[in-house]
Amino acid sequence: MTYVIGPPCIDVKDAACVAECPVDCIYVGGRMLYIQPDECIDCGACEPVCPVEAIYPEAFLPAEFQKFTEVNADFFQIAGLGTPGGAAYVEPVEADHPVVHAWPEPSPT
Ligand code: F3S
Ligand code: F3S
């Protein structure tokens, strides 16, 4: 199992979750942050601090966010990061998973 960041994070990137993660497995992308599923220890510390409720345990992802398990995992191949062993070891990435890249921007108010 892993925790997964879903689309409410897109263009928000609050980053409160990063400070809570004991294994530093939350990585910065262009429009959102991503959890490295092979490094996540399923502790749940990140979930309650996200102000937009973007983080879920994989098994409890709402149906409309299901594809984000794959989106989080595939980001690390797409961005060429693999399993770095901690976000402190890599620079933030400007790229995103194609699903996130194509996600509609919020309409102007
Ligand atoms: Fe995103 Fe929420 Fe973390 S907005 S960066 S998942 S605190
Ligand atoms: Fe990190 Fe625990 Fe969340 S390992 S990504 S704080 S579930």
Coordinates of C-alpha atoms and ligand atoms in Angstrom, one line a residue:
M1 CA 0.0 0.0 0.0
T2 CA 0.9 3.6 -0.4
Y3 CA -0.5 7.0 0.2
V4 CA -1.5 8.9 -2.9
I5 CA -1.8 12.6 -3.8
G6 CA -4.8 13.4 -5.9
P7 CA -5.9 16.3 -8.1
P8 CA -6.9 18.8 -5.4
C9 CA -3.1 19.4 -5.0
I10 CA -2.8 20.6 -8.6
D11 CA -1.9 24.3 -8.7
V12 CA -2.1 24.5 -4.9
K13 CA 1.1 22.8 -3.8
D14 CA 0.6 23.8 -0.2
A15 CA 3.6 21.5 0.8
A16 CA 2.5 21.1 4.5
C17 CA 2.7 17.4 3.8
V18 CA 6.4 17.5 3.1
A19 CA 7.3 18.6 6.6
E20 CA 5.3 15.7 8.1
C21 CA 6.8 12.8 6.1
P22 CA 9.3 10.9 8.2
V23 CA 11.0 9.4 5.1
D24 CA 10.9 12.5 2.9
C25 CA 9.1 10.6 0.1
I26 CA 7.0 13.5 -1.2
Y27 CA 8.5 15.1 -4.3
V28 CA 7.9 18.4 -6.0
G29 CA 6.6 18.4 -9.6
G30 CA 5.5 21.3 -11.8
R31 CA 1.8 21.6 -10.9
M32 CA 1.6 19.2 -7.9
L33 CA 3.6 17.0 -5.5
Y34 CA 3.9 13.2 -5.8
I35 CA 4.4 10.4 -3.3
Q36 CA 7.1 7.8 -4.2
P37 CA 5.1 4.6 -3.6
D38 CA 8.2 2.4 -3.0
E39 CA 9.5 4.8 -0.4
C40 CA 6.2 5.6 1.4
I41 CA 5.9 3.7 4.7
D42 CA 2.1 4.2 5.0
C43 CA 2.4 6.1 8.3
G44 CA -0.5 8.5 7.5
A45 CA 1.2 11.6 8.9
C46 CA 0.8 13.6 5.7
E47 CA -2.9 13.0 5.2
P48 CA -4.5 15.3 7.9
V49 CA -2.3 18.3 7.3
C50 CA -3.3 18.9 3.6
P51 CA -5.7 21.8 3.6
V52 CA -7.4 20.7 0.4
E53 CA -7.7 17.0 1.4
A54 CA -5.6 15.8 -1.6
I55 CA -4.0 12.8 0.2
Y56 CA -5.6 9.4 0.6
P57 CA -4.5 5.9 1.4
E58 CA -4.5 4.0 -1.9
A59 CA -7.3 1.7 -0.8
F60 CA -9.6 4.7 0.1
L61 CA -9.1 6.9 -3.0
P62 CA -12.4 8.3 -4.2
A63 CA -13.4 6.6 -7.4
E64 CA -12.8 9.8 -9.5
F65 CA -9.2 9.9 -8.3
Q66 CA -8.4 6.2 -9.0
K67 CA -5.9 6.9 -11.8
F68 CA -3.7 8.9 -9.4
T69 CA -2.2 5.8 -7.9
E70 CA -0.6 5.2 -11.3
V71 CA 0.0 8.9 -11.8
N72 CA 2.0 9.2 -8.6
A73 CA 4.0 6.0 -9.4
D74 CA 4.6 6.8 -13.1
F75 CA 5.8 10.3 -12.4
F76 CA 9.1 8.9 -11.0
Q77 CA 9.8 7.1 -14.2
I78 CA 8.7 10.0 -16.4
A79 CA 10.8 12.5 -14.5
G80 CA 13.8 10.1 -14.4
L81 CA 13.9 10.1 -10.6
G82 CA 13.4 6.4 -9.9
T83 CA 13.8 5.9 -6.1
P84 CA 16.1 8.7 -4.9
G85 CA 15.7 7.8 -1.2
G86 CA 14.5 11.3 -0.2
A87 CA 13.3 14.5 -1.7
A88 CA 16.2 16.4 -0.1
Y89 CA 18.5 14.6 -2.6
V90 CA 16.9 15.9 -5.7
E91 CA 16.0 19.3 -7.2
P92 CA 12.3 20.1 -7.6
V93 CA 11.1 18.9 -11.1
E94 CA 9.3 21.2 -13.5
A95 CA 7.7 18.3 -15.3
D96 CA 4.4 16.5 -14.5
H97 CA 2.7 13.3 -15.4
P98 CA 0.8 13.9 -18.7
V99 CA -2.6 13.5 -16.8
V100 CA -1.6 16.4 -14.5
H101 CA 0.0 18.5 -17.3
A102 CA -3.3 18.3 -19.2
W103 CA -5.5 19.0 -16.1
P104 CA -7.7 22.0 -16.7
E105 CA -6.6 25.2 -15.0
P106 CA -9.1 26.7 -12.6
S107 CA -11.4 29.2 -14.4
P108 CA -10.7 32.8 -13.5
T109 CA -13.2 34.3 -11.0
Ligands
F3S1 FE1 -0.4 19.2 -2.1 FE2 -1.8 19.1 0.1 FE3 0.8 18.5 0.1 S1 -1.9 20.7 -1.5 S2 1.6 19.7 -1.5 S3 -0.8 17.4 -1.0 S4 -0.3 19.6 1.7
F3S2 FE1 5.3 10.0 4.0 FE2 3.8 8.7 5.7 FE3 2.7 10.2 3.9 S1 5.6 7.9 4.7 S2 4.0 10.1 2.2 S3 4.0 10.9 5.5 S4 2.0 8.2 4.6

